[in-house]
PDB file of C-alpha atoms in Angstrom:
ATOM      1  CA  UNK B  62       0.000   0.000   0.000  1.00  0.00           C
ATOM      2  CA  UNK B  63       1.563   3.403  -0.754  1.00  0.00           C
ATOM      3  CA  UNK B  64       0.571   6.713   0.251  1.00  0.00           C
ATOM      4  CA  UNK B  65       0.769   9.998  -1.323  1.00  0.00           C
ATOM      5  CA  UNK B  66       2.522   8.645  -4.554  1.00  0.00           C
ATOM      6  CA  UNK B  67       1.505   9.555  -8.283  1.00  0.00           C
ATOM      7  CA  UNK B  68      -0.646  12.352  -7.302  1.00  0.00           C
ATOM      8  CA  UNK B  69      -4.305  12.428  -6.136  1.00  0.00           C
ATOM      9  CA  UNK B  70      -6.857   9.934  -7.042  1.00  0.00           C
ATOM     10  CA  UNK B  71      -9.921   7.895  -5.942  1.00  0.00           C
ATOM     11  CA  UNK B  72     -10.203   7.139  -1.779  1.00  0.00           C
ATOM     12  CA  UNK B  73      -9.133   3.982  -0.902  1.00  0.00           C
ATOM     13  CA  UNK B  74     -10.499   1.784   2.297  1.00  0.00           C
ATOM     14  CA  UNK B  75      -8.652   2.674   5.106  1.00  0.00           C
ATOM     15  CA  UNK B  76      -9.425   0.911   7.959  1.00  0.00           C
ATOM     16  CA  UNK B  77      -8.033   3.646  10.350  1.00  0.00           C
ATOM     17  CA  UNK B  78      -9.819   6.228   8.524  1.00  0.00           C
ATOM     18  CA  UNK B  79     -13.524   6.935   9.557  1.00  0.00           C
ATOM     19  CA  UNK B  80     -16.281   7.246   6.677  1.00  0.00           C
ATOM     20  CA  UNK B  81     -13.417   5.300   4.258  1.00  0.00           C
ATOM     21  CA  UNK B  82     -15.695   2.553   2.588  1.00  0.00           C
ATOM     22  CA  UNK B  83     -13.790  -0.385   0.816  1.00  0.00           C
ATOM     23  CA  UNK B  84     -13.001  -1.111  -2.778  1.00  0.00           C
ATOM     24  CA  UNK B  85     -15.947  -0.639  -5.348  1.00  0.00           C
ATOM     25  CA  UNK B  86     -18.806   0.913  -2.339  1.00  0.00           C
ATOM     26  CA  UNK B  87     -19.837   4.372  -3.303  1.00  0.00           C
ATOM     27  CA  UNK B  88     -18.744   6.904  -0.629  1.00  0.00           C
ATOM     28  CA  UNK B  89     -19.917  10.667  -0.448  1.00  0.00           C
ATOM     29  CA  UNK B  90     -17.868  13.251  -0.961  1.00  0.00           C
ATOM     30  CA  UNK B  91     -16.962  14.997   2.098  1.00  0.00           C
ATOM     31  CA  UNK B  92     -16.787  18.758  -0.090  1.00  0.00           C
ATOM     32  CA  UNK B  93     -20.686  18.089  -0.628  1.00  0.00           C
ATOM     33  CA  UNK B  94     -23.572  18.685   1.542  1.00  0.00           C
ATOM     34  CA  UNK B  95     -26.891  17.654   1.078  1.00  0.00           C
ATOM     35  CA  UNK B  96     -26.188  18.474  -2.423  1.00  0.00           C
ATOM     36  CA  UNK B  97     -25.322  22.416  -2.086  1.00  0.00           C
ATOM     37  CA  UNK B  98     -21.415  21.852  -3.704  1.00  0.00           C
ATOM     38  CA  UNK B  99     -19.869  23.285  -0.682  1.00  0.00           C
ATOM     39  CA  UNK B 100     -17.862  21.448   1.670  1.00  0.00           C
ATOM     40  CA  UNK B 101     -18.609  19.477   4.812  1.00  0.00           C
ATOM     41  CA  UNK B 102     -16.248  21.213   7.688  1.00  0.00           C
ATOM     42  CA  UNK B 103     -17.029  19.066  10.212  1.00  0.00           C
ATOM     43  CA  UNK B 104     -16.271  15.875   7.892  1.00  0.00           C
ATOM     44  CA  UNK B 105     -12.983  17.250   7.095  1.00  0.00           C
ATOM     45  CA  UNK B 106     -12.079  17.939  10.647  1.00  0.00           C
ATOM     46  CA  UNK B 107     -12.991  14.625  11.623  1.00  0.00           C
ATOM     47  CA  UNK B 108     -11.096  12.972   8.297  1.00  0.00           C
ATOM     48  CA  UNK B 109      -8.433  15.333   9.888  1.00  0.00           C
ATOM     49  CA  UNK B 110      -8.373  13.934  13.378  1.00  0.00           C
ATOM     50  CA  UNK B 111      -8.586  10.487  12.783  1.00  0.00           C
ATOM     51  CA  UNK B 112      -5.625  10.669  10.173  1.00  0.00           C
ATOM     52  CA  UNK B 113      -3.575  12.392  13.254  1.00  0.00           C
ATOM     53  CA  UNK B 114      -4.557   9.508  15.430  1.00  0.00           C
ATOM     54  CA  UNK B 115      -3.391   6.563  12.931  1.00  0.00           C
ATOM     55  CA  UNK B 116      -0.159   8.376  12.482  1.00  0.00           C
ATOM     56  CA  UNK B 117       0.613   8.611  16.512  1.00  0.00           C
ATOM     57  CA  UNK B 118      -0.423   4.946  16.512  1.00  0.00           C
ATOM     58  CA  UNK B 119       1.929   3.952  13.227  1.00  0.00           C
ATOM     59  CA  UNK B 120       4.894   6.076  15.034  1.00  0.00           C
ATOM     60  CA  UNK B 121       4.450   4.101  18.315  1.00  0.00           C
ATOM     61  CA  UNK B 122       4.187   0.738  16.767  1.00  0.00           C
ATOM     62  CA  UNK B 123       7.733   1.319  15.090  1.00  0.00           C
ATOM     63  CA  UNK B 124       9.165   3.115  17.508  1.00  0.00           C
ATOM     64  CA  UNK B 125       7.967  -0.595  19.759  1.00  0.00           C
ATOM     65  CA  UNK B 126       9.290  -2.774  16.766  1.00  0.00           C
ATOM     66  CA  UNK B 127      12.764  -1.032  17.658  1.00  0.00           C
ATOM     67  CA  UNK B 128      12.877  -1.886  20.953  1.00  0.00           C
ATOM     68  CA  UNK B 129      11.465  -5.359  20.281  1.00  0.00           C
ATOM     69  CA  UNK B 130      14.447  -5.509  17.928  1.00  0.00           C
ATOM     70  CA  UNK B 131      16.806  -4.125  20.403  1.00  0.00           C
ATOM     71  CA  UNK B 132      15.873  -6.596  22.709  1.00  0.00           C
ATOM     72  CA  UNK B 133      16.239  -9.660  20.617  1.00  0.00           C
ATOM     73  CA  UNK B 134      19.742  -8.481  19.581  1.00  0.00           C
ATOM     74  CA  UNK B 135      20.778  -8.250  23.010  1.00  0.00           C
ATOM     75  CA  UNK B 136      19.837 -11.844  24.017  1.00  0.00           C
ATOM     76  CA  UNK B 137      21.917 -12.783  21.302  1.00  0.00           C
ATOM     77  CA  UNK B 138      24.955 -11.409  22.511  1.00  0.00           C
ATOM     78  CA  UNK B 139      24.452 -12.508  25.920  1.00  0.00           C
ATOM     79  CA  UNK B 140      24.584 -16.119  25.180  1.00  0.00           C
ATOM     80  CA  UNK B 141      27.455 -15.760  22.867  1.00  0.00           C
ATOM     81  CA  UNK B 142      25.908 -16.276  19.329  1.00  0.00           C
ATOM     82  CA  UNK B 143      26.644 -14.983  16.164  1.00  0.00           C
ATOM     83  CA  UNK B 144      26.267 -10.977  16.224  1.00  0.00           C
ATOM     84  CA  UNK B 145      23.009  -9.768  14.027  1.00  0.00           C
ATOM     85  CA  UNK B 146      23.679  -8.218  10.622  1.00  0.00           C
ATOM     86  CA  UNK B 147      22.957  -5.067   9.862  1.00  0.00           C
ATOM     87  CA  UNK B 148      20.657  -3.371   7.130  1.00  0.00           C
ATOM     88  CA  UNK B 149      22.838  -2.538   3.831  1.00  0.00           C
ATOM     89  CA  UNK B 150      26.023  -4.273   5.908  1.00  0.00           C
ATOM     90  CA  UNK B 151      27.660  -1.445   6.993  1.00  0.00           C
ATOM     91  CA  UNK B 152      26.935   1.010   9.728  1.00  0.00           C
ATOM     92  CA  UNK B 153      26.179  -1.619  12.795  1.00  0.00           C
ATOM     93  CA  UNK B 154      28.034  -1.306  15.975  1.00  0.00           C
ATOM     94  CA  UNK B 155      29.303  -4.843  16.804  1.00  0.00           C
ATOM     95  CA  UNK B 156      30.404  -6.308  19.966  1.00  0.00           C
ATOM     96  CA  UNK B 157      32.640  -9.013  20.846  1.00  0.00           C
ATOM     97  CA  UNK B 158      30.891 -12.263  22.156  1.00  0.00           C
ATOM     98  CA  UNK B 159      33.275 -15.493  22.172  1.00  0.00           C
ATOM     99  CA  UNK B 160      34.088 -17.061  25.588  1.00  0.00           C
ATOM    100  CA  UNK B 161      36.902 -15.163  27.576  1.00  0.00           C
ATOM    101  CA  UNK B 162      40.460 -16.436  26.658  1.00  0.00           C
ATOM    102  CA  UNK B 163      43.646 -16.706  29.390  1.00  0.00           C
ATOM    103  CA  UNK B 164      46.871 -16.848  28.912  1.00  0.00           C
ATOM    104  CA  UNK B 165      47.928 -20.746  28.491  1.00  0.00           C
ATOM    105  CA  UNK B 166      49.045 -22.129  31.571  1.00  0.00           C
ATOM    106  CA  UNK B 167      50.691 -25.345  32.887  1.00  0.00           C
ATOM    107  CA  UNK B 168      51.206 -27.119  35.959  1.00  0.00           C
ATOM    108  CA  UNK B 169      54.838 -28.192  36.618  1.00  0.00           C
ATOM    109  CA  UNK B 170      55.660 -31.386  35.467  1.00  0.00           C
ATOM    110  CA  UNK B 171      55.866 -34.018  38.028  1.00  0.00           C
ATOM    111  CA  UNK B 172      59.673 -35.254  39.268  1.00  0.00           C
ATOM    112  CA  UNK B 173      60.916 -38.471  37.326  1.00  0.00           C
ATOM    113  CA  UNK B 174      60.678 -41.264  39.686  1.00  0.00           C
ATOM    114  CA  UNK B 175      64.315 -41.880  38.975  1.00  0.00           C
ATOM    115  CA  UNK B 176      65.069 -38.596  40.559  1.00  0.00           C
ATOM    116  CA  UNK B 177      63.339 -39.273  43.650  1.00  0.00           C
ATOM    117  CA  UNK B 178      64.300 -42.685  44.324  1.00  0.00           C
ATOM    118  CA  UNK B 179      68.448 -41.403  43.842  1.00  0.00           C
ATOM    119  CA  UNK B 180      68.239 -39.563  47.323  1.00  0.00           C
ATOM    120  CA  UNK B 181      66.570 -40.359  50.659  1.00  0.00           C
ATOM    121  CA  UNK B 182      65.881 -36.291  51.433  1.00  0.00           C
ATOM    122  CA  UNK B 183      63.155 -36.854  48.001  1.00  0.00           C
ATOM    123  CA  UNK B 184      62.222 -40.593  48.435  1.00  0.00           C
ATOM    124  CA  UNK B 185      60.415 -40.125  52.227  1.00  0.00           C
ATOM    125  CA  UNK B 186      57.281 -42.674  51.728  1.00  0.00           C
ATOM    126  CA  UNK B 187      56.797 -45.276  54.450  1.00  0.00           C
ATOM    127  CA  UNK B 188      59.307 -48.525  53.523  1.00  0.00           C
ATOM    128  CA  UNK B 189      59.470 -51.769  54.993  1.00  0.00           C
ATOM    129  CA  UNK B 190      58.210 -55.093  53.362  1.00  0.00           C
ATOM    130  CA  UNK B 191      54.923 -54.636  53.396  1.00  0.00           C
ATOM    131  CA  UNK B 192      55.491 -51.328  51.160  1.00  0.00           C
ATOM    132  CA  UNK B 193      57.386 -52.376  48.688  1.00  0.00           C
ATOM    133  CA  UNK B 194      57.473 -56.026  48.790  1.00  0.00           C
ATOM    134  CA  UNK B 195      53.369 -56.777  49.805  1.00  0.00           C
ATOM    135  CA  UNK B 196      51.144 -59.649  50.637  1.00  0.00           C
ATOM    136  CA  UNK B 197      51.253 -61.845  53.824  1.00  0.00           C
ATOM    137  CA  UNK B 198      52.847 -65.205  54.760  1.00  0.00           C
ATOM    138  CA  UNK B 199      50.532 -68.292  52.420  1.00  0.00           C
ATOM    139  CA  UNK B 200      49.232 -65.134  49.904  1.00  0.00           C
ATOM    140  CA  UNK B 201      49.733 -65.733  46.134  1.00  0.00           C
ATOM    141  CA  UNK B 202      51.950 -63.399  43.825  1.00  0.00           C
ATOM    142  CA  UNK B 203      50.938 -64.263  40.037  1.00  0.00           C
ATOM    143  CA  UNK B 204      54.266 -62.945  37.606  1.00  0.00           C
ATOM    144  CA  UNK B 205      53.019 -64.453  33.809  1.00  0.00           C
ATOM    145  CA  UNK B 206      52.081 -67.796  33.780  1.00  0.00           C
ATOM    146  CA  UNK B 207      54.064 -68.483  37.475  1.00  0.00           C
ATOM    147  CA  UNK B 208      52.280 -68.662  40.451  1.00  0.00           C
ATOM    148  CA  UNK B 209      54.436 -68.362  43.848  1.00  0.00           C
ATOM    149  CA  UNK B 210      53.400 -68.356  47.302  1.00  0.00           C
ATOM    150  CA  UNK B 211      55.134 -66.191  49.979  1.00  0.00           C
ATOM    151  CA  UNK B 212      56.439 -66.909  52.971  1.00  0.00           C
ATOM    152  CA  UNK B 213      58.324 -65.254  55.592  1.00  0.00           C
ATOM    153  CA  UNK B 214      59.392 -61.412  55.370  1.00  0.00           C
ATOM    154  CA  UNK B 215      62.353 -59.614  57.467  1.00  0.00           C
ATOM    155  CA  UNK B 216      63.255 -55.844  58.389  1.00  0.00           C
ATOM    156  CA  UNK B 217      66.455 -54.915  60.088  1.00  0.00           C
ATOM    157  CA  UNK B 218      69.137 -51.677  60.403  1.00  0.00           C
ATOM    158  CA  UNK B 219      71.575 -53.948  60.571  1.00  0.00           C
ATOM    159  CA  UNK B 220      72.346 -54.680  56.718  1.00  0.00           C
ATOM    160  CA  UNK B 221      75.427 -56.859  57.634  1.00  0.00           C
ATOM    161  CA  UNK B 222      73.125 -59.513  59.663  1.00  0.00           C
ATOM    162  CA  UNK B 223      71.485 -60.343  56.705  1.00  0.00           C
ATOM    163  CA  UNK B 224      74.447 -61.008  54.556  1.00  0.00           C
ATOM    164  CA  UNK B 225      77.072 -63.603  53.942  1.00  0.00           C
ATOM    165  CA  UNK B 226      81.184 -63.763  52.820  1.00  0.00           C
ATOM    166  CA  UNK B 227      81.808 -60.644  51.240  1.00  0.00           C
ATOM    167  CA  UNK B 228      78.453 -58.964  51.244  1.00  0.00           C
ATOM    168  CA  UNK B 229      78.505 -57.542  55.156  1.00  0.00           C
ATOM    169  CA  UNK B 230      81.754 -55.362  54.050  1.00  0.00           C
ATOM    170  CA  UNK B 231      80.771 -54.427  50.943  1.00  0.00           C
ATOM    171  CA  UNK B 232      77.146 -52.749  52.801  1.00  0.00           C
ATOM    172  CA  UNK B 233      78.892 -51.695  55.884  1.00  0.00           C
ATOM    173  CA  UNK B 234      81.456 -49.482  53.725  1.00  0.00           C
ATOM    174  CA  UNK B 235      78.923 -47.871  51.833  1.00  0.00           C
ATOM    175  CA  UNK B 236      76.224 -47.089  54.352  1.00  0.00           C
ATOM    176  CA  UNK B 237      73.018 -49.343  53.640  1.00  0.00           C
ATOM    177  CA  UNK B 238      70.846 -48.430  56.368  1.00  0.00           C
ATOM    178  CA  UNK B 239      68.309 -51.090  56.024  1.00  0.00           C
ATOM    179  CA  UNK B 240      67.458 -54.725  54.617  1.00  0.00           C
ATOM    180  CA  UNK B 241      64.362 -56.034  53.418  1.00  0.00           C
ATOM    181  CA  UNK B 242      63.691 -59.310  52.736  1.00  0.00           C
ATOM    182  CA  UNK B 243      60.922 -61.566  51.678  1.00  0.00           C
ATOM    183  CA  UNK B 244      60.940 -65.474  49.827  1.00  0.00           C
ATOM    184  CA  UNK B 245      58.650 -66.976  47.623  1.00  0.00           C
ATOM    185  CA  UNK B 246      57.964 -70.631  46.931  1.00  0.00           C
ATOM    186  CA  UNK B 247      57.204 -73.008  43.560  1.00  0.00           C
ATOM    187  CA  UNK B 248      57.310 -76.217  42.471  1.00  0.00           C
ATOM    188  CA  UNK B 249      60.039 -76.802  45.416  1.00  0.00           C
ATOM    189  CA  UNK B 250      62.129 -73.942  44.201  1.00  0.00           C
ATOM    190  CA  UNK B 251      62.732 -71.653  46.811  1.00  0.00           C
ATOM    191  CA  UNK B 252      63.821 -67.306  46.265  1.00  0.00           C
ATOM    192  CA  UNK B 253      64.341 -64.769  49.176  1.00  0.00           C
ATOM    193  CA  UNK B 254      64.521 -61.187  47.954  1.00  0.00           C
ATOM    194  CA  UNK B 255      66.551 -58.851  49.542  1.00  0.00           C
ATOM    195  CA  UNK B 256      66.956 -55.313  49.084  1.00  0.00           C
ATOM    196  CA  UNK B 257      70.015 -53.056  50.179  1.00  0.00           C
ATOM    197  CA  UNK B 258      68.845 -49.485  51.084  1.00  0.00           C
ATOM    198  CA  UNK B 259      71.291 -46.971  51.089  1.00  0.00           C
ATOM    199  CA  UNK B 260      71.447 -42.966  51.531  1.00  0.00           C
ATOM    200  CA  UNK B 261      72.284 -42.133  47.714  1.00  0.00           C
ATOM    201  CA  UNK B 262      72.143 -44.035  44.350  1.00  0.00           C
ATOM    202  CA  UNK B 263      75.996 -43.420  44.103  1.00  0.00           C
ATOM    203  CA  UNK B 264      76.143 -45.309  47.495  1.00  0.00           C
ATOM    204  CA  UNK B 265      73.773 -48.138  46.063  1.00  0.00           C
ATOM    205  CA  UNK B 266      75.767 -48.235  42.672  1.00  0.00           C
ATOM    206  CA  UNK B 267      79.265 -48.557  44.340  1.00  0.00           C
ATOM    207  CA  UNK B 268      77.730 -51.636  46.853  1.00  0.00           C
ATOM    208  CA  UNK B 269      76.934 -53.336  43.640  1.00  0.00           C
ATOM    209  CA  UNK B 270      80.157 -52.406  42.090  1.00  0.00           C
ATOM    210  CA  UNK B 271      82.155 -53.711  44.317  1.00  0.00           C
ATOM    211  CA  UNK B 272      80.181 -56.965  44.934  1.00  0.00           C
ATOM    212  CA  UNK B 273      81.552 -60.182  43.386  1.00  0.00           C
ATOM    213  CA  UNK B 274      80.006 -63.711  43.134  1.00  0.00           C
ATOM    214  CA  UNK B 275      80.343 -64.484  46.591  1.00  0.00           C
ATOM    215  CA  UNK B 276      78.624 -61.510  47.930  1.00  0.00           C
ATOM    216  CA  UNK B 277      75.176 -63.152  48.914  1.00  0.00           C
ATOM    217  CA  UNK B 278      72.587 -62.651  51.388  1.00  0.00           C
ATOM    218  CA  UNK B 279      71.075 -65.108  54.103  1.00  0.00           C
ATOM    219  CA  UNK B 280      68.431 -67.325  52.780  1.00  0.00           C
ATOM    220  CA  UNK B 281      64.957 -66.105  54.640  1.00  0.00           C
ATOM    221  CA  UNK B 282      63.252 -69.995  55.891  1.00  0.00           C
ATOM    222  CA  UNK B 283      60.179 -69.797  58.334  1.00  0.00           C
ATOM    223  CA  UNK B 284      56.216 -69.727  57.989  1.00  0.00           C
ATOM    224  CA  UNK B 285      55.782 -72.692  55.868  1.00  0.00           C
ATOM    225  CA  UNK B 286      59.518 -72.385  54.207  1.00  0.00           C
ATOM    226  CA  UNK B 287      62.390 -75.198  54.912  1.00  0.00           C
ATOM    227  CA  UNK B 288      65.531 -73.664  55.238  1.00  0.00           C
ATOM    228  CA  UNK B 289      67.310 -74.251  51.901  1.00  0.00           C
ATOM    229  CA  UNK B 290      70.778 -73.260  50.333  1.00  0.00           C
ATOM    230  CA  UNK B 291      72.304 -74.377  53.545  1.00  0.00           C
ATOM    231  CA  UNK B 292      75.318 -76.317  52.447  1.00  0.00           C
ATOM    232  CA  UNK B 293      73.737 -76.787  48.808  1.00  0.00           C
ATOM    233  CA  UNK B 294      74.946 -74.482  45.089  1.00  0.00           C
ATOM    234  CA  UNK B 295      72.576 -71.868  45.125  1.00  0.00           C
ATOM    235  CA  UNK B 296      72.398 -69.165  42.233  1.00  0.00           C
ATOM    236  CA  UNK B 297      72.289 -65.625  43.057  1.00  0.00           C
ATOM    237  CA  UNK B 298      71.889 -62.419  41.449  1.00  0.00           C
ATOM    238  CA  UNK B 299      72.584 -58.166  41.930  1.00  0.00           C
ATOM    239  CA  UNK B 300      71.655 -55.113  40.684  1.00  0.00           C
ATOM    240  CA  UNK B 301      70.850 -51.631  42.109  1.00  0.00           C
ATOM    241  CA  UNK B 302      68.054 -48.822  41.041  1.00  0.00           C
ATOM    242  CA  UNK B 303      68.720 -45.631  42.368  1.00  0.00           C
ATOM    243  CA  UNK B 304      69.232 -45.837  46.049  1.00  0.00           C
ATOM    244  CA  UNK B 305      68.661 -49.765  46.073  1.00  0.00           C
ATOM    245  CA  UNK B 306      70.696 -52.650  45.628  1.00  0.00           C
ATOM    246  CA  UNK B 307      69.200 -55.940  45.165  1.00  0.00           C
ATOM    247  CA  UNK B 308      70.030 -59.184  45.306  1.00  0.00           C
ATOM    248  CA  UNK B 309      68.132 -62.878  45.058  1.00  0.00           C
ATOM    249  CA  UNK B 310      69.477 -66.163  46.501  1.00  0.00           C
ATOM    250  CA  UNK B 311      67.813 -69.445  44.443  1.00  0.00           C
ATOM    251  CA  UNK B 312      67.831 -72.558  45.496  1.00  0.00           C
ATOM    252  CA  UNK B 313      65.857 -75.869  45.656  1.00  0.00           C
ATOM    253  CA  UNK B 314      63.664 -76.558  49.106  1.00  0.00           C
ATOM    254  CA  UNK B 315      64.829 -80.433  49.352  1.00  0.00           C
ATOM    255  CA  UNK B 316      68.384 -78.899  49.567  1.00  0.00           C
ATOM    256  CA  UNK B 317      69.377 -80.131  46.191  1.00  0.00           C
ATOM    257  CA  UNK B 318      72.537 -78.127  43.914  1.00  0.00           C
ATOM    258  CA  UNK B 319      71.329 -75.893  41.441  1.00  0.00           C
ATOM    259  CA  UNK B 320      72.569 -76.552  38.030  1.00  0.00           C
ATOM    260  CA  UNK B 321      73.043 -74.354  34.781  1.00  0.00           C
ATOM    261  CA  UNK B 322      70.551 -76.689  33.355  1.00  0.00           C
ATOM    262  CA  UNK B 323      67.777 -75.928  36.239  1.00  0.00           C
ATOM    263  CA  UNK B 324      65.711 -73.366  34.413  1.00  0.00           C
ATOM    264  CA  UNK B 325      62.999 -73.606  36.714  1.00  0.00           C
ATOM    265  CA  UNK B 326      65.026 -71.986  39.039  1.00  0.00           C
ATOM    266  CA  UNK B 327      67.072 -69.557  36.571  1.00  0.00           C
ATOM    267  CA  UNK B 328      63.493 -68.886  35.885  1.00  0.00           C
ATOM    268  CA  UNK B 329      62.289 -68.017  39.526  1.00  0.00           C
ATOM    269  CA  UNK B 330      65.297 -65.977  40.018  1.00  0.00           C
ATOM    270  CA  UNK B 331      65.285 -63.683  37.547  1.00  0.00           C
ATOM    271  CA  UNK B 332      61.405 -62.685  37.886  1.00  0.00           C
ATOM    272  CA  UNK B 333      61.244 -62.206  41.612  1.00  0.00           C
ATOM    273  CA  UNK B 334      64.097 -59.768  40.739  1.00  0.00           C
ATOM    274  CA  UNK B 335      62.611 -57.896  37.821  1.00  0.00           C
ATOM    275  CA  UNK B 336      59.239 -58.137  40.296  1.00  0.00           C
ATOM    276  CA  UNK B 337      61.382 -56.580  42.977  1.00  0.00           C
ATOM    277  CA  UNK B 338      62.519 -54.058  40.133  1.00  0.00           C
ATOM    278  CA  UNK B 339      59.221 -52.936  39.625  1.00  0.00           C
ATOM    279  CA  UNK B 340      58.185 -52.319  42.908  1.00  0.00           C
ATOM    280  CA  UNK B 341      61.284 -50.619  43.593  1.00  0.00           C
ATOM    281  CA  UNK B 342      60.189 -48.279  40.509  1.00  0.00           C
ATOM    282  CA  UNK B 343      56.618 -47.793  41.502  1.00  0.00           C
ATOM    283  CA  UNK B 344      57.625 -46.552  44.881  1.00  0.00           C
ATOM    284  CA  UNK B 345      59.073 -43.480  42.465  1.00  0.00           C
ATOM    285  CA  UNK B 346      56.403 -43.219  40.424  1.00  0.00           C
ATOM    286  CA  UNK B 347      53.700 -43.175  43.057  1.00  0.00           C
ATOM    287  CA  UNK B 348      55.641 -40.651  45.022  1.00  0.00           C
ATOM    288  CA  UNK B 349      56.377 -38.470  41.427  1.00  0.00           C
ATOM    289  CA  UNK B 350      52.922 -37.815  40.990  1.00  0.00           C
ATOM    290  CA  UNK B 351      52.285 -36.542  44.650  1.00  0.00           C
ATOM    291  CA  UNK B 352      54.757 -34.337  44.802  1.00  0.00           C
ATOM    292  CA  UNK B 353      55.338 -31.210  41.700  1.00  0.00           C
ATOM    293  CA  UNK B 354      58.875 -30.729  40.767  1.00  0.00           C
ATOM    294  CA  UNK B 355      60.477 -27.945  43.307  1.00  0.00           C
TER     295      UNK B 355
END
């Protein structure tokens, strides 16, 4: 509908307009009178007055559609979604809606258990055997396919008691401070554990060092173990990891040699050590991821 465009011409319906009659009715003429060719005032002021009225209406029904408008745009930006465009593209004030960014940060990475486990001021977590070497006397440690049974565990400060031939020197000259032992039992092979703890890894790593084949420790017998390597070849191994040295005895329960051709108990030997290995390395990593690099 336009208004006021290509010059005067027939009265349309207006439904704001009083007296306006739709398309095709016959409407009078408000500039006749009864038929005497002069106008009607009081038709004209009332044309007049009602036209006033329909523009105050118009003018408040945009001037609503704005704030409507308004409105909307502002829930938009509040919940962060694409800014409204603008009429013609150009001209819009904009406003900046994406989630708040920080400056990347990063917590400090965790010690390597290595590191802790070289020095006794960093590796502070309870020890004894039920720490690092766990389960009680008749409990079942599973390592692969190999199914042992533990038996007796030991504590002492006194490294040397614990030791045989050349091993007491070799721990008394560098410091240990502590043994732990444990044994396991299968198929009538027979392995104690022990483990050397010392101050420093350099202290562990020069006990080890200077160890030869006849540094052993003292088969642990008790709670369901008979004493074994007592008089019999036993095979032994060493090795340290960072403040620990530790060593394995092997022998056979019914006090029989070992041979090179005994895997069963090359076998036992070298997984209770590589178990001990991995406690001794969980101890580290456990204690890593407690405590943030200093």
């Amino acid at each position: 509908m336009s208004y006021g465009q290509g010059g005067p011409g027939p009265q349309q319906w207006d439904p704001w307009t009083p007296q306006s009659q739709q398309p095709n009715a016959v409407a009078p003429e408000p500039w006749s009178q009864g038929g005497s060719g002069g106008p009607d005032w009081d038709a004209l002021a009332e044309a007049s007055a009602a036209k006033a009225k329909r523009r105050r209406i118009v003018a408040a029904g945009a001037a609503a559609a704005v704030v409507a408008a308004g409105a909307v745009t502002a829930v938009l930006l509040t919940r962060g979604g694409e800014e409204p465009s603008t009429a013609g593209g150009s001209g819009g004030a904009s406003a900046s809606t994406g989630t708040p960014s920080f400056a990347p940060t990063s917590a400090p990475p965790p010690l390597d258990p290595e590191e802790i486990l070289a020095d006794s001021r960093k590796d502070t977590a309870p020890l004894s055997p039920a720490t690092l070497l766990p389960g009680k006397a008749g409990g079942k440690l599973t390592l692969g396919q190999a199914v042992y049974v533990k038996g007796p565990s030991a504590e002492t400060a006194d490294c040397a008691s614990a030791a045989q031939h050349t091993l007491p020197a070799v721990l008394n000259a560098n410091g240990c401070t502590k043994m732990l032992r444990a044994t396991y039992t299968r198929d009538g092979v027979a392995v104690t554990v022990g483990v050397a703890v010392f101050d420093t890894a350099g202290d562990a790593t020069a006990a080890r060092g200077q160890a030869d084949k006849a540094a052993i420790i003292e088969p642990l017998s008790g709670k369901g173990v008979k004493p074994f390597c007592d008089g019999a070849v036993c095979r032994t191994t060493m090795n340290s990891y960072g403040r620990y040295a530790y060593f394995t005895i092997t022998g056979f329960t019914g006090g029989k040699d070992v041979t090179a051709q005994d895997k069963k108990a090359f076998d036992a030997g070298d997984q209770l050590a590589h178990y001990t290995f991995q406690q001794i390395h969980r101890r580290g990593e456990v204690q890593s991821t407690a405590a943030p690099a200093s």
